[in-house]
PDB file of C-alpha atoms in Angstrom:
ATOM      1  CA  UNK A  14      11.973  18.591   2.055  1.00 43.00           C
ATOM      2  CA  UNK A  15       9.873  15.960   3.810  1.00 56.00           C
ATOM      3  CA  UNK A  16      10.881  12.421   2.831  1.00 93.00           C
ATOM      4  CA  UNK A  17       8.781  11.692  -0.248  1.00 97.00           C
ATOM      5  CA  UNK A  18       7.456   8.353   0.993  1.00 97.00           C
ATOM      6  CA  UNK A  19       6.216   9.979   4.214  1.00 97.00           C
ATOM      7  CA  UNK A  20       3.660  12.108   2.358  1.00 98.00           C
ATOM      8  CA  UNK A  21      -0.020  11.239   2.132  1.00 98.00           C
ATOM      9  CA  UNK A  22      -1.813  11.081  -1.218  1.00 98.00           C
ATOM     10  CA  UNK A  23      -3.372  14.502  -0.542  1.00 98.00           C
ATOM     11  CA  UNK A  24       0.006  16.009   0.356  1.00 98.00           C
ATOM     12  CA  UNK A  25       1.810  14.451  -2.602  1.00 98.00           C
ATOM     13  CA  UNK A  26      -0.934  15.574  -5.000  1.00 98.00           C
ATOM     14  CA  UNK A  27      -0.606  19.159  -3.767  1.00 97.00           C
ATOM     15  CA  UNK A  28       3.192  19.096  -3.959  1.00 97.00           C
ATOM     16  CA  UNK A  29       3.177  17.644  -7.479  1.00 98.00           C
ATOM     17  CA  UNK A  30       0.901  20.424  -8.670  1.00 97.00           C
ATOM     18  CA  UNK A  31       3.113  22.951  -6.888  1.00 97.00           C
ATOM     19  CA  UNK A  32       6.174  21.620  -8.770  1.00 96.00           C
ATOM     20  CA  UNK A  33       7.967  20.800  -5.491  1.00 97.00           C
ATOM     21  CA  UNK A  34       9.133  17.562  -7.095  1.00 98.00           C
ATOM     22  CA  UNK A  35       8.290  15.546 -10.189  1.00 98.00           C
ATOM     23  CA  UNK A  36       6.180  12.422 -10.593  1.00 98.00           C
ATOM     24  CA  UNK A  37       9.364  10.640 -11.669  1.00 98.00           C
ATOM     25  CA  UNK A  38      11.148  11.630  -8.450  1.00 98.00           C
ATOM     26  CA  UNK A  39       8.203  10.444  -6.348  1.00 98.00           C
ATOM     27  CA  UNK A  40       8.005   7.189  -8.291  1.00 98.00           C
ATOM     28  CA  UNK A  41      11.743   6.569  -7.988  1.00 98.00           C
ATOM     29  CA  UNK A  42      11.458   7.025  -4.209  1.00 98.00           C
ATOM     30  CA  UNK A  43       8.703   4.416  -4.087  1.00 98.00           C
ATOM     31  CA  UNK A  44      10.554   1.998  -6.350  1.00 98.00           C
ATOM     32  CA  UNK A  45      13.481   2.167  -3.910  1.00 97.00           C
ATOM     33  CA  UNK A  46      11.087   1.678  -0.976  1.00 97.00           C
ATOM     34  CA  UNK A  47       9.459  -1.280  -2.729  1.00 98.00           C
ATOM     35  CA  UNK A  48      12.866  -2.896  -3.200  1.00 97.00           C
ATOM     36  CA  UNK A  49      13.819  -2.254   0.434  1.00 97.00           C
ATOM     37  CA  UNK A  50      10.565  -3.856   1.608  1.00 97.00           C
ATOM     38  CA  UNK A  51      11.117  -7.120  -0.295  1.00 98.00           C
ATOM     39  CA  UNK A  52      11.740  -9.127   2.905  1.00 97.00           C
ATOM     40  CA  UNK A  53       8.065  -8.497   3.778  1.00 98.00           C
ATOM     41  CA  UNK A  54       6.991 -10.156   0.503  1.00 98.00           C
ATOM     42  CA  UNK A  55       4.239  -7.612  -0.130  1.00 98.00           C
ATOM     43  CA  UNK A  56       4.537  -7.804  -3.922  1.00 98.00           C
ATOM     44  CA  UNK A  57       4.228 -10.747  -6.293  1.00 98.00           C
ATOM     45  CA  UNK A  58       5.166  -8.714  -9.369  1.00 98.00           C
ATOM     46  CA  UNK A  59       7.039  -5.405  -9.417  1.00 98.00           C
ATOM     47  CA  UNK A  60       6.624  -3.138 -12.467  1.00 98.00           C
ATOM     48  CA  UNK A  61       9.262  -0.394 -12.087  1.00 98.00           C
ATOM     49  CA  UNK A  62       9.741   0.193 -15.823  1.00 98.00           C
ATOM     50  CA  UNK A  63       6.023   0.673 -16.402  1.00 98.00           C
ATOM     51  CA  UNK A  64       5.844   2.892 -13.314  1.00 98.00           C
ATOM     52  CA  UNK A  65       8.528   5.212 -14.709  1.00 98.00           C
ATOM     53  CA  UNK A  66       6.749   5.362 -18.077  1.00 98.00           C
ATOM     54  CA  UNK A  67       3.479   6.263 -16.377  1.00 98.00           C
ATOM     55  CA  UNK A  68       5.270   8.845 -14.205  1.00 98.00           C
ATOM     56  CA  UNK A  69       6.764  10.466 -17.292  1.00 98.00           C
ATOM     57  CA  UNK A  70       3.283  10.756 -18.829  1.00 98.00           C
ATOM     58  CA  UNK A  71       2.037  12.284 -15.567  1.00 98.00           C
ATOM     59  CA  UNK A  72       4.827  14.860 -15.602  1.00 98.00           C
ATOM     60  CA  UNK A  73       3.796  15.895 -19.110  1.00 98.00           C
ATOM     61  CA  UNK A  74       0.164  16.352 -18.040  1.00 98.00           C
ATOM     62  CA  UNK A  75       1.221  18.224 -14.901  1.00 98.00           C
ATOM     63  CA  UNK A  76       3.342  20.558 -17.023  1.00 97.00           C
ATOM     64  CA  UNK A  77       0.419  21.190 -19.377  1.00 97.00           C
ATOM     65  CA  UNK A  78      -2.017  21.791 -16.509  1.00 96.00           C
ATOM     66  CA  UNK A  79      -4.215  18.845 -17.542  1.00 97.00           C
ATOM     67  CA  UNK A  80      -3.441  16.528 -14.622  1.00 97.00           C
ATOM     68  CA  UNK A  81      -6.012  14.014 -13.461  1.00 97.00           C
ATOM     69  CA  UNK A  82      -7.136  13.425  -9.880  1.00 97.00           C
ATOM     70  CA  UNK A  83      -4.295  10.958  -9.195  1.00 98.00           C
ATOM     71  CA  UNK A  84      -1.610  12.049 -11.626  1.00 98.00           C
ATOM     72  CA  UNK A  85       1.819  10.960 -10.436  1.00 98.00           C
ATOM     73  CA  UNK A  86       0.548   8.985  -7.416  1.00 98.00           C
ATOM     74  CA  UNK A  87       2.314   5.571  -7.135  1.00 98.00           C
ATOM     75  CA  UNK A  88      -0.071   2.806  -6.072  1.00 98.00           C
ATOM     76  CA  UNK A  89      -0.098  -0.971  -5.681  1.00 98.00           C
ATOM     77  CA  UNK A  90      -2.727  -3.315  -7.115  1.00 98.00           C
ATOM     78  CA  UNK A  91      -3.976  -6.487  -5.454  1.00 98.00           C
ATOM     79  CA  UNK A  92      -3.096  -9.388  -7.764  1.00 98.00           C
ATOM     80  CA  UNK A  93      -6.784 -10.161  -8.166  1.00 96.00           C
ATOM     81  CA  UNK A  94      -7.315  -7.257 -10.596  1.00 98.00           C
ATOM     82  CA  UNK A  95      -6.562  -8.043 -14.235  1.00 98.00           C
ATOM     83  CA  UNK A  96      -3.930  -5.680 -15.611  1.00 98.00           C
ATOM     84  CA  UNK A  97      -3.419  -5.734 -19.358  1.00 98.00           C
ATOM     85  CA  UNK A  98      -0.118  -7.332 -20.290  1.00 98.00           C
ATOM     86  CA  UNK A  99       1.005  -7.626 -16.653  1.00 98.00           C
ATOM     87  CA  UNK A 100       1.180 -10.980 -14.865  1.00 98.00           C
ATOM     88  CA  UNK A 101      -2.007 -11.586 -12.871  1.00 98.00           C
ATOM     89  CA  UNK A 102      -1.958 -14.676 -10.650  1.00 98.00           C
ATOM     90  CA  UNK A 103      -4.485 -14.301  -7.797  1.00 98.00           C
ATOM     91  CA  UNK A 104      -1.515 -15.719  -5.808  1.00 98.00           C
ATOM     92  CA  UNK A 105      -2.069 -19.138  -7.413  1.00 98.00           C
ATOM     93  CA  UNK A 106       0.300 -21.414  -9.316  1.00 97.00           C
ATOM     94  CA  UNK A 107      -2.677 -22.174 -11.592  1.00 96.00           C
ATOM     95  CA  UNK A 108      -2.423 -18.704 -13.177  1.00 97.00           C
ATOM     96  CA  UNK A 109       1.340 -18.609 -13.623  1.00 94.00           C
ATOM     97  CA  UNK A 110       2.031 -16.981 -16.965  1.00 96.00           C
ATOM     98  CA  UNK A 111      -1.413 -15.333 -17.299  1.00 98.00           C
ATOM     99  CA  UNK A 112      -1.001 -11.883 -18.848  1.00 98.00           C
ATOM    100  CA  UNK A 113      -4.555 -10.583 -19.361  1.00 98.00           C
ATOM    101  CA  UNK A 114      -5.401  -9.065 -22.765  1.00 98.00           C
ATOM    102  CA  UNK A 115      -7.714  -6.606 -20.990  1.00 97.00           C
ATOM    103  CA  UNK A 116      -7.766  -4.227 -18.020  1.00 98.00           C
ATOM    104  CA  UNK A 117     -10.142  -4.398 -15.057  1.00 98.00           C
ATOM    105  CA  UNK A 118     -12.543  -1.479 -14.869  1.00 98.00           C
ATOM    106  CA  UNK A 119     -11.196  -0.309 -11.506  1.00 98.00           C
ATOM    107  CA  UNK A 120      -7.568  -0.189 -12.631  1.00 98.00           C
ATOM    108  CA  UNK A 121      -8.601   1.306 -15.967  1.00 98.00           C
ATOM    109  CA  UNK A 122     -10.235   4.169 -14.059  1.00 98.00           C
ATOM    110  CA  UNK A 123      -7.174   4.602 -11.849  1.00 98.00           C
ATOM    111  CA  UNK A 124      -4.803   4.815 -14.833  1.00 98.00           C
ATOM    112  CA  UNK A 125      -7.185   7.259 -16.539  1.00 98.00           C
ATOM    113  CA  UNK A 126      -6.931   9.420 -13.403  1.00 98.00           C
ATOM    114  CA  UNK A 127      -3.135   9.368 -13.733  1.00 98.00           C
ATOM    115  CA  UNK A 128      -2.154   6.863 -11.042  1.00 98.00           C
ATOM    116  CA  UNK A 129       1.201   5.082 -11.424  1.00 98.00           C
ATOM    117  CA  UNK A 130       1.377   1.275 -11.041  1.00 98.00           C
ATOM    118  CA  UNK A 131       4.222   0.026  -8.852  1.00 98.00           C
ATOM    119  CA  UNK A 132       3.230  -3.631  -9.055  1.00 98.00           C
ATOM    120  CA  UNK A 133       0.828  -6.411  -8.050  1.00 98.00           C
ATOM    121  CA  UNK A 134       0.513  -7.343  -4.379  1.00 98.00           C
ATOM    122  CA  UNK A 135       0.460 -10.664  -2.596  1.00 98.00           C
ATOM    123  CA  UNK A 136      -2.731 -12.140  -1.162  1.00 98.00           C
ATOM    124  CA  UNK A 137      -4.340 -15.356   0.002  1.00 98.00           C
ATOM    125  CA  UNK A 138      -4.693 -17.656  -2.993  1.00 98.00           C
ATOM    126  CA  UNK A 139      -7.866 -16.738  -4.907  1.00 97.00           C
ATOM    127  CA  UNK A 140      -8.698 -14.553  -1.861  1.00 96.00           C
ATOM    128  CA  UNK A 141      -9.418 -17.671   0.192  1.00 96.00           C
ATOM    129  CA  UNK A 142      -7.902 -16.869   3.563  1.00 95.00           C
ATOM    130  CA  UNK A 143      -7.553 -14.173   6.187  1.00 96.00           C
ATOM    131  CA  UNK A 144      -3.812 -14.075   6.856  1.00 97.00           C
ATOM    132  CA  UNK A 145      -1.981 -13.886   3.482  1.00 98.00           C
ATOM    133  CA  UNK A 146      -0.289 -17.166   4.326  1.00 97.00           C
ATOM    134  CA  UNK A 147      -1.981 -19.318   1.651  1.00 97.00           C
ATOM    135  CA  UNK A 148      -0.252 -17.623  -1.297  1.00 98.00           C
ATOM    136  CA  UNK A 149       1.724 -19.828  -3.673  1.00 98.00           C
ATOM    137  CA  UNK A 150       4.305 -17.023  -3.580  1.00 98.00           C
ATOM    138  CA  UNK A 151       4.964 -17.452   0.161  1.00 97.00           C
ATOM    139  CA  UNK A 152       3.408 -15.589   3.089  1.00 98.00           C
ATOM    140  CA  UNK A 153       3.510 -11.835   3.542  1.00 98.00           C
ATOM    141  CA  UNK A 154       4.841 -10.425   6.805  1.00 98.00           C
ATOM    142  CA  UNK A 155       3.281  -7.550   8.745  1.00 97.00           C
ATOM    143  CA  UNK A 156       5.710  -4.598   8.956  1.00 96.00           C
ATOM    144  CA  UNK A 157       4.815  -4.210  12.647  1.00 94.00           C
ATOM    145  CA  UNK A 158       6.438  -6.367  15.330  1.00 85.00           C
ATOM    146  CA  UNK A 159       5.154  -6.933  18.895  1.00 80.00           C
ATOM    147  CA  UNK A 160       8.422  -5.879  20.554  1.00 72.00           C
ATOM    148  CA  UNK A 161       7.067  -3.496  23.210  1.00 64.00           C
ATOM    149  CA  UNK A 162       7.028  -2.732  26.922  1.00 68.00           C
ATOM    150  CA  UNK A 163       4.210  -5.245  27.319  1.00 68.00           C
ATOM    151  CA  UNK A 164       6.179  -8.068  25.674  1.00 71.00           C
ATOM    152  CA  UNK A 165       9.892  -7.214  25.868  1.00 73.00           C
ATOM    153  CA  UNK A 166      12.031  -9.419  23.680  1.00 74.00           C
ATOM    154  CA  UNK A 167       9.033 -10.731  21.748  1.00 77.00           C
ATOM    155  CA  UNK A 168       9.945  -9.848  18.166  1.00 80.00           C
ATOM    156  CA  UNK A 169       8.030 -12.548  16.306  1.00 86.00           C
ATOM    157  CA  UNK A 170       6.844 -11.860  12.748  1.00 90.00           C
ATOM    158  CA  UNK A 171       3.106 -11.211  12.580  1.00 94.00           C
ATOM    159  CA  UNK A 172       0.569 -11.966   9.863  1.00 97.00           C
ATOM    160  CA  UNK A 173      -0.886  -8.936   8.058  1.00 98.00           C
ATOM    161  CA  UNK A 174      -4.410 -10.300   7.810  1.00 97.00           C
ATOM    162  CA  UNK A 175      -5.995 -11.090   4.480  1.00 96.00           C
ATOM    163  CA  UNK A 176      -6.853 -11.639   1.843  1.00 97.00           C
ATOM    164  CA  UNK A 177      -5.597  -8.170   0.808  1.00 98.00           C
ATOM    165  CA  UNK A 178      -2.554  -8.499   3.071  1.00 98.00           C
ATOM    166  CA  UNK A 179       0.043  -7.552   0.465  1.00 98.00           C
ATOM    167  CA  UNK A 180      -1.761  -4.304  -0.311  1.00 98.00           C
ATOM    168  CA  UNK A 181      -2.051  -3.452   3.384  1.00 98.00           C
ATOM    169  CA  UNK A 182       1.645  -4.155   3.988  1.00 98.00           C
ATOM    170  CA  UNK A 183       2.746  -2.140   0.939  1.00 98.00           C
ATOM    171  CA  UNK A 184       0.847   0.894   2.251  1.00 98.00           C
ATOM    172  CA  UNK A 185       1.853   0.438   5.907  1.00 98.00           C
ATOM    173  CA  UNK A 186       5.528  -0.068   5.010  1.00 98.00           C
ATOM    174  CA  UNK A 187       5.457   3.066   2.802  1.00 98.00           C
ATOM    175  CA  UNK A 188       6.214   0.879  -0.227  1.00 98.00           C
ATOM    176  CA  UNK A 189       3.118   2.319  -1.970  1.00 98.00           C
ATOM    177  CA  UNK A 190       1.158   5.511  -1.421  1.00 98.00           C
ATOM    178  CA  UNK A 191      -2.140   3.627  -1.641  1.00 98.00           C
ATOM    179  CA  UNK A 192      -3.469   0.324  -2.964  1.00 98.00           C
ATOM    180  CA  UNK A 193      -6.505  -1.545  -4.177  1.00 98.00           C
ATOM    181  CA  UNK A 194      -8.089  -4.444  -2.348  1.00 98.00           C
ATOM    182  CA  UNK A 195     -11.208  -6.583  -2.491  1.00 98.00           C
ATOM    183  CA  UNK A 196     -13.528  -7.413   0.398  1.00 97.00           C
ATOM    184  CA  UNK A 197     -16.138 -10.147   0.753  1.00 95.00           C
ATOM    185  CA  UNK A 198     -16.232 -10.715   4.504  1.00 91.00           C
ATOM    186  CA  UNK A 199     -13.383  -8.516   5.726  1.00 95.00           C
ATOM    187  CA  UNK A 200     -10.571  -8.914   3.201  1.00 97.00           C
ATOM    188  CA  UNK A 201      -9.882  -5.157   3.068  1.00 98.00           C
ATOM    189  CA  UNK A 202     -10.939  -4.102   6.553  1.00 97.00           C
ATOM    190  CA  UNK A 203      -9.176  -6.842   8.504  1.00 97.00           C
ATOM    191  CA  UNK A 204      -5.677  -6.439   6.978  1.00 98.00           C
ATOM    192  CA  UNK A 205      -6.076  -2.661   7.162  1.00 98.00           C
ATOM    193  CA  UNK A 206      -6.765  -3.038  10.884  1.00 96.00           C
ATOM    194  CA  UNK A 207      -3.875  -5.466  11.415  1.00 96.00           C
ATOM    195  CA  UNK A 208      -1.451  -3.112   9.628  1.00 98.00           C
ATOM    196  CA  UNK A 209      -2.709   0.186  11.061  1.00 97.00           C
ATOM    197  CA  UNK A 210      -3.992   1.769   7.851  1.00 98.00           C
ATOM    198  CA  UNK A 211      -7.411   2.766   6.443  1.00 98.00           C
ATOM    199  CA  UNK A 212      -9.407   0.241   4.450  1.00 98.00           C
ATOM    200  CA  UNK A 213     -12.887   0.787   3.022  1.00 97.00           C
ATOM    201  CA  UNK A 214     -15.445  -1.756   1.823  1.00 97.00           C
ATOM    202  CA  UNK A 215     -17.680   0.315  -0.476  1.00 97.00           C
ATOM    203  CA  UNK A 216     -21.379  -0.374  -0.999  1.00 96.00           C
ATOM    204  CA  UNK A 217     -21.907  -3.297  -3.392  1.00 96.00           C
ATOM    205  CA  UNK A 218     -22.116  -2.013  -6.960  1.00 96.00           C
ATOM    206  CA  UNK A 219     -20.211   1.187  -6.234  1.00 97.00           C
ATOM    207  CA  UNK A 220     -16.966  -0.155  -7.775  1.00 98.00           C
ATOM    208  CA  UNK A 221     -17.134  -2.463 -10.783  1.00 98.00           C
ATOM    209  CA  UNK A 222     -16.209  -6.125 -10.384  1.00 97.00           C
ATOM    210  CA  UNK A 223     -15.402  -6.453 -14.099  1.00 98.00           C
ATOM    211  CA  UNK A 224     -11.892  -7.838 -14.556  1.00 98.00           C
ATOM    212  CA  UNK A 225     -11.586  -8.945 -10.918  1.00 98.00           C
ATOM    213  CA  UNK A 226     -10.792 -12.644 -10.440  1.00 97.00           C
ATOM    214  CA  UNK A 227     -13.854 -13.680  -8.449  1.00 92.00           C
ATOM    215  CA  UNK A 228     -13.845 -15.154  -4.975  1.00 91.00           C
ATOM    216  CA  UNK A 229     -17.650 -14.883  -4.726  1.00 89.00           C
ATOM    217  CA  UNK A 230     -19.169 -12.579  -7.335  1.00 84.00           C
ATOM    218  CA  UNK A 231     -22.229 -11.768  -5.262  1.00 88.00           C
ATOM    219  CA  UNK A 232     -20.013 -10.664  -2.360  1.00 91.00           C
ATOM    220  CA  UNK A 233     -16.912  -9.098  -3.958  1.00 94.00           C
ATOM    221  CA  UNK A 234     -16.393  -5.396  -3.192  1.00 96.00           C
ATOM    222  CA  UNK A 235     -13.326  -3.708  -4.742  1.00 98.00           C
ATOM    223  CA  UNK A 236     -12.170  -0.864  -2.511  1.00 98.00           C
ATOM    224  CA  UNK A 237      -9.313   1.459  -1.524  1.00 98.00           C
ATOM    225  CA  UNK A 238      -6.545   1.028   1.038  1.00 98.00           C
ATOM    226  CA  UNK A 239      -4.562   4.065   2.181  1.00 98.00           C
ATOM    227  CA  UNK A 240      -2.862   5.707   5.147  1.00 98.00           C
ATOM    228  CA  UNK A 241      -5.598   8.285   5.867  1.00 98.00           C
ATOM    229  CA  UNK A 242      -9.360   8.596   5.475  1.00 97.00           C
ATOM    230  CA  UNK A 243      -8.884  11.492   3.055  1.00 98.00           C
ATOM    231  CA  UNK A 244      -6.566   9.408   0.893  1.00 98.00           C
ATOM    232  CA  UNK A 245      -9.115   6.570   0.812  1.00 98.00           C
ATOM    233  CA  UNK A 246     -11.786   9.074  -0.270  1.00 98.00           C
ATOM    234  CA  UNK A 247      -9.547  10.385  -3.072  1.00 98.00           C
ATOM    235  CA  UNK A 248      -8.818   6.858  -4.314  1.00 98.00           C
ATOM    236  CA  UNK A 249     -12.468   5.784  -4.122  1.00 98.00           C
ATOM    237  CA  UNK A 250     -13.487   8.807  -6.170  1.00 98.00           C
ATOM    238  CA  UNK A 251     -11.336   7.539  -9.023  1.00 98.00           C
ATOM    239  CA  UNK A 252     -12.299   3.861  -8.648  1.00 98.00           C
ATOM    240  CA  UNK A 253     -16.081   4.227  -8.411  1.00 98.00           C
ATOM    241  CA  UNK A 254     -18.666   4.642 -11.133  1.00 97.00           C
ATOM    242  CA  UNK A 255     -21.233   2.817 -13.233  1.00 98.00           C
ATOM    243  CA  UNK A 256     -19.918   0.107 -15.546  1.00 98.00           C
ATOM    244  CA  UNK A 257     -22.275  -1.449 -18.123  1.00 97.00           C
ATOM    245  CA  UNK A 258     -19.961  -4.488 -18.259  1.00 97.00           C
ATOM    246  CA  UNK A 259     -20.932  -5.336 -14.656  1.00 97.00           C
ATOM    247  CA  UNK A 260     -24.633  -6.168 -14.338  1.00 95.00           C
ATOM    248  CA  UNK A 261     -24.564  -5.343 -10.628  1.00 95.00           C
ATOM    249  CA  UNK A 262     -22.873  -1.947 -11.079  1.00 97.00           C
ATOM    250  CA  UNK A 263     -24.951   0.900  -9.620  1.00 96.00           C
ATOM    251  CA  UNK A 264     -26.072   3.423 -12.292  1.00 97.00           C
ATOM    252  CA  UNK A 265     -25.573   6.341  -9.930  1.00 96.00           C
ATOM    253  CA  UNK A 266     -23.361   9.447 -10.072  1.00 96.00           C
ATOM    254  CA  UNK A 267     -20.164   9.402  -8.010  1.00 96.00           C
ATOM    255  CA  UNK A 268     -20.264  12.015  -5.235  1.00 95.00           C
ATOM    256  CA  UNK A 269     -17.244  14.037  -4.155  1.00 96.00           C
ATOM    257  CA  UNK A 270     -16.143  11.859  -1.244  1.00 97.00           C
ATOM    258  CA  UNK A 271     -13.270  14.126  -0.301  1.00 96.00           C
ATOM    259  CA  UNK A 272     -15.507  17.198  -0.079  1.00 95.00           C
ATOM    260  CA  UNK A 273     -17.806  15.264   2.253  1.00 93.00           C
ATOM    261  CA  UNK A 274     -15.037  14.924   4.879  1.00 94.00           C
ATOM    262  CA  UNK A 275     -16.206  17.752   7.107  1.00 91.00           C
ATOM    263  CA  UNK A 276     -15.613  15.799  10.319  1.00 88.00           C
ATOM    264  CA  UNK A 277     -19.025  16.878  11.584  1.00 92.00           C
ATOM    265  CA  UNK A 278     -21.047  13.926  12.910  1.00 91.00           C
ATOM    266  CA  UNK A 279     -23.349  15.951  15.136  1.00 93.00           C
ATOM    267  CA  UNK A 280     -26.892  14.636  15.077  1.00 93.00           C
ATOM    268  CA  UNK A 281     -26.020  11.368  13.319  1.00 93.00           C
ATOM    269  CA  UNK A 282     -27.612   8.257  14.786  1.00 94.00           C
ATOM    270  CA  UNK A 283     -25.129   5.390  14.548  1.00 92.00           C
ATOM    271  CA  UNK A 284     -26.070   1.756  15.119  1.00 92.00           C
ATOM    272  CA  UNK A 285     -23.839  -0.456  17.283  1.00 90.00           C
ATOM    273  CA  UNK A 286     -24.932  -4.035  16.415  1.00 89.00           C
ATOM    274  CA  UNK A 287     -25.304  -6.279  19.436  1.00 87.00           C
ATOM    275  CA  UNK A 288     -24.030  -9.234  17.387  1.00 86.00           C
ATOM    276  CA  UNK A 289     -20.659  -7.575  16.836  1.00 82.00           C
ATOM    277  CA  UNK A 290     -19.749  -8.158  20.477  1.00 82.00           C
ATOM    278  CA  UNK A 291     -19.797 -11.740  21.688  1.00 84.00           C
ATOM    279  CA  UNK A 292     -19.463 -13.600  24.978  1.00 86.00           C
ATOM    280  CA  UNK A 293     -15.842 -14.166  25.862  1.00 89.00           C
ATOM    281  CA  UNK A 294     -14.567 -11.158  23.936  1.00 89.00           C
ATOM    282  CA  UNK A 295     -11.158 -10.132  25.333  1.00 91.00           C
ATOM    283  CA  UNK A 296     -11.280  -7.176  27.710  1.00 91.00           C
ATOM    284  CA  UNK A 297      -8.869  -5.150  25.566  1.00 90.00           C
ATOM    285  CA  UNK A 298     -11.195  -5.476  22.555  1.00 88.00           C
ATOM    286  CA  UNK A 299     -14.222  -4.507  24.627  1.00 89.00           C
ATOM    287  CA  UNK A 300     -12.311  -1.464  25.889  1.00 93.00           C
ATOM    288  CA  UNK A 301     -11.599  -0.405  22.293  1.00 90.00           C
ATOM    289  CA  UNK A 302     -15.294  -0.741  21.424  1.00 88.00           C
ATOM    290  CA  UNK A 303     -16.235   1.439  24.364  1.00 92.00           C
ATOM    291  CA  UNK A 304     -13.570   4.014  23.494  1.00 95.00           C
ATOM    292  CA  UNK A 305     -14.898   4.271  19.947  1.00 92.00           C
ATOM    293  CA  UNK A 306     -18.463   4.708  21.194  1.00 94.00           C
ATOM    294  CA  UNK A 307     -17.294   7.387  23.626  1.00 96.00           C
ATOM    295  CA  UNK A 308     -15.474   9.294  20.859  1.00 95.00           C
ATOM    296  CA  UNK A 309     -18.602   9.277  18.697  1.00 93.00           C
ATOM    297  CA  UNK A 310     -20.756  10.508  21.569  1.00 95.00           C
ATOM    298  CA  UNK A 311     -18.260  13.259  22.439  1.00 95.00           C
ATOM    299  CA  UNK A 312     -18.302  14.385  18.781  1.00 95.00           C
ATOM    300  CA  UNK A 313     -22.076  14.832  18.928  1.00 95.00           C
ATOM    301  CA  UNK A 314     -23.297  11.586  17.388  1.00 96.00           C
ATOM    302  CA  UNK A 315     -25.905   9.352  19.007  1.00 95.00           C
ATOM    303  CA  UNK A 316     -24.704   5.732  19.293  1.00 94.00           C
ATOM    304  CA  UNK A 317     -27.667   3.339  19.438  1.00 93.00           C
ATOM    305  CA  UNK A 318     -27.498  -0.360  20.258  1.00 90.00           C
ATOM    306  CA  UNK A 319     -29.293  -2.399  17.613  1.00 92.00           C
ATOM    307  CA  UNK A 320     -29.644  -5.900  16.196  1.00 86.00           C
ATOM    308  CA  UNK A 321     -28.585  -7.071  12.744  1.00 77.00           C
ATOM    309  CA  UNK A 322     -31.559  -7.936  10.553  1.00 69.00           C
TER     310      UNK A 322
END
């Protein structure tokens, strides 16, 4: 059997429904991985007992054939989402001891879909930072090290980006199958990039902000973090939806994001903003931009240079 923590969300979901292993077995594997990853400081609060309880409930639903979209999938939650009865700190000493009497809409939807909570992840305090070094609970370390042929002997610890750095590290270190994050100006996308995973900033209003400790309410975008695009689509499908408790929530149906992953971009016209590339940009970054543009063109899309309005 493939090591359980090496599976993607899509693979684990299929295997759980095929009775190849139980939700409890998958959760136990991730609890062990979470413990082994403690030196990275990805989590502020671990919830193994609750995870096993949720896994047991998932196994019952799987046995009955009434499993939800994420039943048995162990995930991590950025410590900016209020979780009923579970310490929620926003990585600040100010909120020590705060156990919310309510659940954020996003996590409520995830639990309704059957997801299993491993714990709450580290972040920049109140999401104010881009390195996950401003947390009261100490910095988080990127699981990747620079030790390579280009820099032999250079094994310095690296920052994971932020503010959703703990979530990115948990996913990249295989200490969670997926995670939630929030993004105002890059707080999902930047740590996802630094840690080599997939991070998505959904359209504003797609995922409810209710129960999220605000950094800037008019800019906060809850979103998924995962190891593949398909996994991010699966997670977003469970997270998204109209919420009357959030006045900016979009009253629109949630499409099937996973079904939309055809891989066909032929005929799409894609804007490449001029402002995204600045004077003095390192040559290696420019080369990556050009490689991405070339891949899109080869796949049949039409990259077009444009200006931000």
